[in-house]
Short mmCIF file of C-alpha atoms and ligand atoms in Angstrom, two decimals:
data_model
loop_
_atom_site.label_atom_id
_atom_site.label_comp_id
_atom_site.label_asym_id
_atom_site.label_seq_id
_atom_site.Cartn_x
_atom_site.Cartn_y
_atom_site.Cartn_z
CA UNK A 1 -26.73 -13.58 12.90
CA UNK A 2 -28.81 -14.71 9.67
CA UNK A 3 -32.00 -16.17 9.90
CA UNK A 4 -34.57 -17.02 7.39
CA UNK A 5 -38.24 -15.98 7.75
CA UNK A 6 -40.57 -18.33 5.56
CA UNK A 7 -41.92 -14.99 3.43
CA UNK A 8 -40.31 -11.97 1.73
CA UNK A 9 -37.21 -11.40 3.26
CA UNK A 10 -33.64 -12.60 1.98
CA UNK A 11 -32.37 -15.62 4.36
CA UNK A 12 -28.85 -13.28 4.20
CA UNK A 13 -30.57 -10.29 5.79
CA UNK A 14 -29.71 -9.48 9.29
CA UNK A 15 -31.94 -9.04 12.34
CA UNK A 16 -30.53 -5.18 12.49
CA UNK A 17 -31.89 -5.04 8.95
CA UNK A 18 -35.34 -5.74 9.58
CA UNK A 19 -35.45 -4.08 13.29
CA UNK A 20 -33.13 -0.78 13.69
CA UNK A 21 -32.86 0.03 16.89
CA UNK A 22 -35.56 -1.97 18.53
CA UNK A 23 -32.93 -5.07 19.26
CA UNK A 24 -31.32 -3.10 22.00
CA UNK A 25 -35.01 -2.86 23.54
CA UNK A 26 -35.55 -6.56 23.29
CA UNK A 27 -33.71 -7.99 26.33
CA UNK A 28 -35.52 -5.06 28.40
CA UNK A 29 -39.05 -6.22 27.51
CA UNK A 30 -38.83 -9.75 27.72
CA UNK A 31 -41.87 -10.66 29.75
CA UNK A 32 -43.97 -8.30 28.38
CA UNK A 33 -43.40 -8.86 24.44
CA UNK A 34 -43.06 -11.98 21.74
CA UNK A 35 -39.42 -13.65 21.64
CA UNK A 36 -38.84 -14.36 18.56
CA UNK A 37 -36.33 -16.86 17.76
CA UNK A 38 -34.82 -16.88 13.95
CA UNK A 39 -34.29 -19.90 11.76
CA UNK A 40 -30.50 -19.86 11.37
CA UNK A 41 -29.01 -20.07 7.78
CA UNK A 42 -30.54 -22.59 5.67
CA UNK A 43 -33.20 -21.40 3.08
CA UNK A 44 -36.33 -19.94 3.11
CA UNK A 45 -38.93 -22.56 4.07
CA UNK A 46 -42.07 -23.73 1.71
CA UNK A 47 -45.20 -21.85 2.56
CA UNK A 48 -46.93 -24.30 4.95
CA UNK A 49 -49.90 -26.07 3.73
CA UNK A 50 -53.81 -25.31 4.88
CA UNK A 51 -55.24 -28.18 5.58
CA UNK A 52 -58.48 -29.03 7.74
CA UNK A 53 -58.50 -31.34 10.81
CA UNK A 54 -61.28 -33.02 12.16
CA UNK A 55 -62.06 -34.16 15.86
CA UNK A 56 -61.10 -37.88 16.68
CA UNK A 57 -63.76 -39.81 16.98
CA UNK A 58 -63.75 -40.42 20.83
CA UNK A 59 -62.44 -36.50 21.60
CA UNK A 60 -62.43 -37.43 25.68
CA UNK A 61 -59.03 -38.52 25.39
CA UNK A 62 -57.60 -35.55 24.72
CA UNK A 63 -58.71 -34.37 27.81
CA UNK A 64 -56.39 -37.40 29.65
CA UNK A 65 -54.66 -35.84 32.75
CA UNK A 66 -55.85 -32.40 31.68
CA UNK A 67 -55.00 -29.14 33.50
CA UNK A 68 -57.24 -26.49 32.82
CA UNK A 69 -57.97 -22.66 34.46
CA UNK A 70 -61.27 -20.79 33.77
CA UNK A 71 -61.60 -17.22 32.81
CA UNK A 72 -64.23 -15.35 33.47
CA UNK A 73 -64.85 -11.99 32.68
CA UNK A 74 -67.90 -10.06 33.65
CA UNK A 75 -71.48 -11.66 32.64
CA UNK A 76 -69.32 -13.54 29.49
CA UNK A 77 -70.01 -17.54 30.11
CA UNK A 78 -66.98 -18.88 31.74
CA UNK A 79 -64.44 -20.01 29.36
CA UNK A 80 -61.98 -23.27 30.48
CA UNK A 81 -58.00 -23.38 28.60
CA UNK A 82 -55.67 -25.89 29.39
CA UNK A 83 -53.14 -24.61 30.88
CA UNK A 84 -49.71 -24.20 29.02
CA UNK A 85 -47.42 -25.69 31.29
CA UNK A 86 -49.05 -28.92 30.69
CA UNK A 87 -47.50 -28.95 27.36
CA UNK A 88 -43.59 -28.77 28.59
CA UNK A 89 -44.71 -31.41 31.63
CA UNK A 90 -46.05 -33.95 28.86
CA UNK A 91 -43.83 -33.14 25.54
CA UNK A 92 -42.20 -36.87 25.64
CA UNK A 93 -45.79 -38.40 25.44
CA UNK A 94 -47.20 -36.04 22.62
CA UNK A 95 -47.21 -36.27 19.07
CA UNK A 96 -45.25 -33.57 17.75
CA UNK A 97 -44.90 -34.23 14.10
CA UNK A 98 -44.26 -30.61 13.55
CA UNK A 99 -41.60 -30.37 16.41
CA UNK A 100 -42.65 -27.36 17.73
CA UNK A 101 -43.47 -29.10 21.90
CA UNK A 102 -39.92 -29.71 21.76
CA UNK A 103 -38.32 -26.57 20.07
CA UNK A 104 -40.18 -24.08 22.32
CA UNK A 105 -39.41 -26.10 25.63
CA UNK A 106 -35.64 -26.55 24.55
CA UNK A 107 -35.63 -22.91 23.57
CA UNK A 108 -38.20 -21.64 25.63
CA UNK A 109 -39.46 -19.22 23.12
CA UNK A 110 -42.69 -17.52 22.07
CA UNK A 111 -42.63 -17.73 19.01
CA UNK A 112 -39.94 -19.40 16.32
CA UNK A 113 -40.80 -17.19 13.31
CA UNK A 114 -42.02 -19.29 10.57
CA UNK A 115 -41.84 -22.43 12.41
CA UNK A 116 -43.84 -21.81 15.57
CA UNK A 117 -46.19 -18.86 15.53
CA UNK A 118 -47.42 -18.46 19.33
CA UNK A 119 -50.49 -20.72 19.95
CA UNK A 120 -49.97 -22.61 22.28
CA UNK A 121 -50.66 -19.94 25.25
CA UNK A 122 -53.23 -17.33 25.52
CA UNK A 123 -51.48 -13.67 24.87
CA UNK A 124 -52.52 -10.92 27.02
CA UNK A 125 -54.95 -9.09 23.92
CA UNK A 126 -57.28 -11.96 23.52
CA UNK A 127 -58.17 -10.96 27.30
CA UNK A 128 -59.01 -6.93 26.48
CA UNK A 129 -60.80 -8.60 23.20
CA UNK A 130 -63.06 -10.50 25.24
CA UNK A 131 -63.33 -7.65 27.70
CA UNK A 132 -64.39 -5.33 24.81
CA UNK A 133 -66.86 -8.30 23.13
CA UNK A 134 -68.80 -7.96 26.66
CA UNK A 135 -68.71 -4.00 26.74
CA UNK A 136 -69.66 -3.89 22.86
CA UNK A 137 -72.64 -6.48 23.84
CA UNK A 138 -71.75 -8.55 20.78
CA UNK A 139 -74.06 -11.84 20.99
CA UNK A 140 -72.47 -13.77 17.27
CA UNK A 141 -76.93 -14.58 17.38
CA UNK A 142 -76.68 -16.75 13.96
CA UNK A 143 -72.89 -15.64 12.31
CA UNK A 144 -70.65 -17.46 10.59
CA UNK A 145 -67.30 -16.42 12.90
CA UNK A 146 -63.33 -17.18 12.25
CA UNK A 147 -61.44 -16.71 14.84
CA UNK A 148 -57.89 -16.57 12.51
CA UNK A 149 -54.66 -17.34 14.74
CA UNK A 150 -57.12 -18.74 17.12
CA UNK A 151 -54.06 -20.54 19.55
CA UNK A 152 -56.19 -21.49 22.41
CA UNK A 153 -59.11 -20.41 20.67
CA UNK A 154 -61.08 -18.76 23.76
CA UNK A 155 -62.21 -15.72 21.56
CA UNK A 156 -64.03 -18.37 19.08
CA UNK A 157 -65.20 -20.47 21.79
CA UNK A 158 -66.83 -17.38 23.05
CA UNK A 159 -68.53 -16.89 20.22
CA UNK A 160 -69.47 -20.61 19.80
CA UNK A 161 -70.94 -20.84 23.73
CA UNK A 162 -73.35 -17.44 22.07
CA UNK A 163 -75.29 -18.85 19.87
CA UNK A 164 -72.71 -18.26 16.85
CA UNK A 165 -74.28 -20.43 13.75
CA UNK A 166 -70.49 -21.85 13.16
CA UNK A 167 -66.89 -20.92 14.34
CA UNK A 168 -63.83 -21.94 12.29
CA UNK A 169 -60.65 -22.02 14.39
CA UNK A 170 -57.58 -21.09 12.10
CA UNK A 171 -54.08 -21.33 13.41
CA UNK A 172 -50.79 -21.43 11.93
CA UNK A 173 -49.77 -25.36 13.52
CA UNK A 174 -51.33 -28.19 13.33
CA UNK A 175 -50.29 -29.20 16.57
CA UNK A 176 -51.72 -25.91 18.57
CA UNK A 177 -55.89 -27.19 16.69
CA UNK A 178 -55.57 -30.93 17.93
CA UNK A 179 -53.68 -30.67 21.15
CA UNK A 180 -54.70 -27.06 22.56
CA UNK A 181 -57.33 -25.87 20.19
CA UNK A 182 -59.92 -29.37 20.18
CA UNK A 183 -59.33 -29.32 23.62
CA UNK A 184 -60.22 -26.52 24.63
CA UNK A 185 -63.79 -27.14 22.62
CA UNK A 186 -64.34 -30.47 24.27
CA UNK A 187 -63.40 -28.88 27.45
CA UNK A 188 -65.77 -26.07 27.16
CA UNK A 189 -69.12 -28.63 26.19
CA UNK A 190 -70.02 -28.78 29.69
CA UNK A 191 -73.20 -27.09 30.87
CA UNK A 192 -72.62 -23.80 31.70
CA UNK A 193 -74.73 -24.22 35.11
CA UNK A 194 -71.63 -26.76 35.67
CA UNK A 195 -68.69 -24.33 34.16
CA UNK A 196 -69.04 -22.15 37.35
CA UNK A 197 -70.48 -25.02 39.71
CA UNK A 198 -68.54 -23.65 42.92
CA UNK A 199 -71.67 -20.89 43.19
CA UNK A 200 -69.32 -18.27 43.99
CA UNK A 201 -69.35 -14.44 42.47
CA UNK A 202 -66.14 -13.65 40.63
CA UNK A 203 -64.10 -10.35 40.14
CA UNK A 204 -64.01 -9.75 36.09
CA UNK A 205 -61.08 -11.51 34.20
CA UNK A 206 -60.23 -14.41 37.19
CA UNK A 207 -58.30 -17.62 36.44
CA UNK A 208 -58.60 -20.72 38.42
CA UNK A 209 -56.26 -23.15 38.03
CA UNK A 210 -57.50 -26.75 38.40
CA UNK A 211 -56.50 -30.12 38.02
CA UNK A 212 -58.51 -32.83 36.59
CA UNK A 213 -57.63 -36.40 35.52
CA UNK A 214 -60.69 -37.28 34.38
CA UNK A 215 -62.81 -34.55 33.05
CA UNK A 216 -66.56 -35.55 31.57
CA UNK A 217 -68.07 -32.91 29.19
CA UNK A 218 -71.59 -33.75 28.86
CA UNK A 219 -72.50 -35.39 25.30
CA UNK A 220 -75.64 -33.30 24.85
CA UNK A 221 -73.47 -30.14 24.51
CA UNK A 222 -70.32 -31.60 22.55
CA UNK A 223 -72.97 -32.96 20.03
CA UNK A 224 -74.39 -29.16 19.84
CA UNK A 225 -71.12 -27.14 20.21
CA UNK A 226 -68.41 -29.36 18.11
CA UNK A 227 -70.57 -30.20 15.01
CA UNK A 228 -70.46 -26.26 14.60
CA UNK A 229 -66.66 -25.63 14.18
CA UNK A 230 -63.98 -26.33 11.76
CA UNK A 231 -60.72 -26.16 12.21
CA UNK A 232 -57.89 -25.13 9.66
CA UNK A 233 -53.77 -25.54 9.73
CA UNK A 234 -51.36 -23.79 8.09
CA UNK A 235 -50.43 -20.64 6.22
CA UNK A 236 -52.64 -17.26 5.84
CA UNK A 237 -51.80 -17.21 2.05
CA UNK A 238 -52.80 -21.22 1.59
CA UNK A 239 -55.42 -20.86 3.80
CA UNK A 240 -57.20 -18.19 1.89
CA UNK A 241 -57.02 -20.47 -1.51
CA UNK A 242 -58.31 -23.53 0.92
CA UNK A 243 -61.24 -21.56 2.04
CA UNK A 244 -62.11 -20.12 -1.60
CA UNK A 245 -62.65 -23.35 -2.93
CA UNK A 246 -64.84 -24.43 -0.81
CA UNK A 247 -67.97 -25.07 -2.11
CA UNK A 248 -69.49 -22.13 -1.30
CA UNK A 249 -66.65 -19.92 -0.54
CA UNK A 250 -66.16 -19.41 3.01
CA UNK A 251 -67.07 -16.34 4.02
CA UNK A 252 -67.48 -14.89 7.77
CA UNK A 253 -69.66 -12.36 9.34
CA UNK A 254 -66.87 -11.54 12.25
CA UNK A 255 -63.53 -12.48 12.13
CA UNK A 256 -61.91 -12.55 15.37
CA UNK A 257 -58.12 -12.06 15.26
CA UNK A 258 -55.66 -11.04 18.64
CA UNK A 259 -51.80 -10.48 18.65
CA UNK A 260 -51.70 -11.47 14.79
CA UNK A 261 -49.75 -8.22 13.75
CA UNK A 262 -46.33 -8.56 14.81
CA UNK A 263 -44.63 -9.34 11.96
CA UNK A 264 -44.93 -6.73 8.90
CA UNK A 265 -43.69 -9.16 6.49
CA UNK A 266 -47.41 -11.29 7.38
CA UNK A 267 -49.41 -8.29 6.49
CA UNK A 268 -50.15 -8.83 2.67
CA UNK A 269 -51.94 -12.34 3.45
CA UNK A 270 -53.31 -11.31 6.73
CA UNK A 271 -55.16 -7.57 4.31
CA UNK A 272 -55.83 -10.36 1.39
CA UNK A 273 -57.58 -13.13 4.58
CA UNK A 274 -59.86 -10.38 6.08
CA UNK A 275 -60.97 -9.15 1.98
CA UNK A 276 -61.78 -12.20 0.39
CA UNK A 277 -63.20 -14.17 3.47
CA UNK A 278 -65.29 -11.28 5.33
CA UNK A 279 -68.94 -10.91 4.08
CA UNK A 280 -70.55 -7.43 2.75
CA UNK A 281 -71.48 -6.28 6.20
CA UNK A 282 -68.87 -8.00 8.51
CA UNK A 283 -66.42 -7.02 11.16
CA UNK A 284 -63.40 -7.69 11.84
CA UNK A 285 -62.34 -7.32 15.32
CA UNK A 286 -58.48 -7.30 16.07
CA UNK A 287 -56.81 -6.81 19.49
CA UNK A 288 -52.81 -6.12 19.49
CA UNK A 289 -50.64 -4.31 21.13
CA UNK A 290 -48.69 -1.19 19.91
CA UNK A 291 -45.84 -2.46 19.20
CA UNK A 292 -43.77 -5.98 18.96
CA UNK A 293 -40.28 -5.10 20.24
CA UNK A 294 -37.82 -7.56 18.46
CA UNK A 295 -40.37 -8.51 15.70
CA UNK A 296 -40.95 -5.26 14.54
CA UNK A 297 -45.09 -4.70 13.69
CA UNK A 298 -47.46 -3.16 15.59
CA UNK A 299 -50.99 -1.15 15.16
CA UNK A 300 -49.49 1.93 13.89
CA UNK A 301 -47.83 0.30 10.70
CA UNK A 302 -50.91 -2.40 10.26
CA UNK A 303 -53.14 1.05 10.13
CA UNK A 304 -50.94 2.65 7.69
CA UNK A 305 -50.51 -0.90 5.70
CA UNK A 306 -54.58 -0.80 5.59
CA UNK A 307 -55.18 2.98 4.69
CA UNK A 308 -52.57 2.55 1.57
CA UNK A 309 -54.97 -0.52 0.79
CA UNK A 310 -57.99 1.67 0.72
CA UNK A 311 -60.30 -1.31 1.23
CA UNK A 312 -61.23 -0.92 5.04
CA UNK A 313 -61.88 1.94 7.74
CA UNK A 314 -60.20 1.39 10.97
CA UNK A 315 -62.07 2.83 14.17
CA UNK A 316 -60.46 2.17 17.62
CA UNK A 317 -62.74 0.21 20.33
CA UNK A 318 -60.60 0.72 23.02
CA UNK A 319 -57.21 1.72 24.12
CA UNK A 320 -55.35 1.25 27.34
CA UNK A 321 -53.96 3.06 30.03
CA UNK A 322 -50.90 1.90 31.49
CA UNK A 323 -47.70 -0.01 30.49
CA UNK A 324 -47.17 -1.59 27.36
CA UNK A 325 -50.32 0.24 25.22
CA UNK A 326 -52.83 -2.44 23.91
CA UNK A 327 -55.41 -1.54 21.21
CA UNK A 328 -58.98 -3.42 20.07
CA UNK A 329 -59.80 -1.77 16.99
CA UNK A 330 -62.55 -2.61 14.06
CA UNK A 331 -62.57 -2.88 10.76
CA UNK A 332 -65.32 -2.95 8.11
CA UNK A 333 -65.63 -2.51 4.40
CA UNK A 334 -65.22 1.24 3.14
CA UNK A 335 -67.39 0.38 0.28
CA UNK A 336 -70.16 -2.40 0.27
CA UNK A 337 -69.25 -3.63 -3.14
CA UNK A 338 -65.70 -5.07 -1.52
C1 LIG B 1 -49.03 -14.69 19.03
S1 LIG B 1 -50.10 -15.95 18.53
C2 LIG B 1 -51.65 -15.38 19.18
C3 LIG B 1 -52.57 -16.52 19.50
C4 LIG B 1 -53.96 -16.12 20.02
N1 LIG B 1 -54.69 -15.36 19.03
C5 LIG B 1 -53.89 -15.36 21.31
O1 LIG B 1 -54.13 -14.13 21.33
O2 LIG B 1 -53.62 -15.98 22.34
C6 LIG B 1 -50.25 -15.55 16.81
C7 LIG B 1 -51.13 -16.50 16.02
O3 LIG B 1 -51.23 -16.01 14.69
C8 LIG B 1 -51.15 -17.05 13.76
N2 LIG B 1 -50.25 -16.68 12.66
C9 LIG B 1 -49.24 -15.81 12.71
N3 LIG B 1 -48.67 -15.69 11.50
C10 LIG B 1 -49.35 -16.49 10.66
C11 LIG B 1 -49.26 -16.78 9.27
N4 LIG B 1 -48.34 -16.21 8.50
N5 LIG B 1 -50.14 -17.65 8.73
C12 LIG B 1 -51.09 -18.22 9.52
N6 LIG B 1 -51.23 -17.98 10.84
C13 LIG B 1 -50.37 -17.13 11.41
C14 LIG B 1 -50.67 -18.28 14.48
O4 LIG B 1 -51.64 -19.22 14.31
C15 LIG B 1 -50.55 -17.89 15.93
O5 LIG B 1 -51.23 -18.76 16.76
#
């Protein structure tokens, strides 16, 4: 089979090129990992463009027949998602300029490499990333936080909902920021006191699954959360010029980042978004898991990636246990001048 990634790879190579013998392992993991599906023949795609998207002016319609779950995880405010099967139930009434409501419910796929990069569900790291942001007692008091590959955004909503000074959602489709993304902002302006109004004590990381037709967030707390965030389409690489000539530069005291390392061929932009857009001091937190059968990437090649790029040190937060090993890991400048 051929298939064409949009970066560095020929559109002639061969999936047992790029992967070895981690094809055979696909069809056993499936549940557990990304499905990939690869653009067949044709050539390599143009670089998608960055472009920023704003909120429509009346955002409550976006919350029209709505079906959302709340997580909450320890003392972390509880954070509301729509749910993703909402997406397949309502694909003929969406706008899906880019295609990609269609594609993945025709293919039922994860990810379409290039086309479709995973955000419109919430993967399993951005969980044991806000599991460690509780642990780590990270507040965001006054930072400038992106949360890059955002999908559902929960990890910059987080960071929004404590006293973060702004959040900029980044994510690869347009569609995933104003039909999953925005939503999930408007969705989270109501009072907190509200958020968990059914007064009972919940185990750490619960999801309840509720369904809403009309959903009111309060006004007071959309006009205080949503005139903090931005929200950014398209491409790493065209991203990073988009938010360089912004006047100032963007630059970000934490970048948030989860399951964003499965593909090696990403890395160069992804090294290039955390050095020119984190500030002095900042952090980078990234969640992933150890590796992505059938895409190939995973924390042991990003670390050696970094270390030949000298530019950041790479301390592990947390590790886990069982199954399919997940990592949170930090990064920071090696040298304040970078
Ligand atoms: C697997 S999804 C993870 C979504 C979300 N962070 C989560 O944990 O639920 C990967 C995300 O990385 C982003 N991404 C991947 N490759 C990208 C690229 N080359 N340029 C821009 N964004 C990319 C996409 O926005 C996509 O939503």
């Amino acid at each position: 089979m051929s298939f064409c990634f949009n970066f560095d790879v020929s559109p002639t190579t061969t999936t047992d090129d790029l992967q070895g013998d981690t094809c055979a392992s696909l069809t056993d993991k499936i549940g557990l990992v990304a499905k990939p599906v690869y653009e067949r023949g044709g050539s390599a795609e143009a670089v998608k463009e960055a472009k920023e998207h704003f909120p429509p002016s009346d955002p409550q319609h976006l919350l029209d027949d709505a079906i959302y779950e709340t997580l909450t995880i320890g003392t972390l405010p509880p954070l509301r998602f729509l749910n993703e099967t909402l997406f397949e139930k309502t694909v003929n009434e969406r706008e899906d300029t880019e295609n990609i409501l269609s594609r993945t419910a025709e293919q039922r796929s994860d990810l379409i490499s290039g086309v479709y990069e995973g955000g419109l569900k919430v993967w399993e790291c951005t969980y044991d990333l806000l599991e460690v942001i509780e642990n780590e007692g990270e507040t965001f008091g006054g930072k400038a936080v992106l949360d890059l590959g955002c999908g559902a955004g929960l990890l910059g909503i987080l960071s929004l909902k404590r006293t973060a000074r702004e959040v900029h959602f980044q994510d690869y489709n347009s569609t995933v920021l104003e039909q999953l993304t925005m939503s999930n902002v408007i969705l989270n302006c109501q009072d907190d006191d509200s958020d968990d109004d059914d007064g009972k004590g919940k185990s750490p990381q619960t999801t309840d699954k509720e369904e809403e037709s009309k959903i009111k967030p309060k006004r007071g707390r959309r006009d205080l959360l949503l005139p903090r965030c931005r929200f950014f389409s398209g491409d790493w690489r065209t991203f990073l010029i988009l938010a360089s000539s912004q006047v100032p530069p963007l630059k970000y005291d934490i970048i948030l980042t989860s399951e964003t390392i499965y593909n090696t061929a990403y890395y160069p932009a992804l090294h290039d978004t955390f050095h020119r857009l984190l500030a002095p001091r900042g952090k980078v937190y990234l969640a992933t898991k150890s590796h992505y059968f059938g895409v190939g990437g995973g924390l042991h090649l990003f670390e050696t990636f970094v270390e030949e790029r000298d530019v950041f040190a790479v301390n592990r937060l947390w590790d886990s246990q069982d199954g399919l090993k997940r990592h949170v890991v930090v990064l920071c400048f090696k040298k304040e001048s970078d």
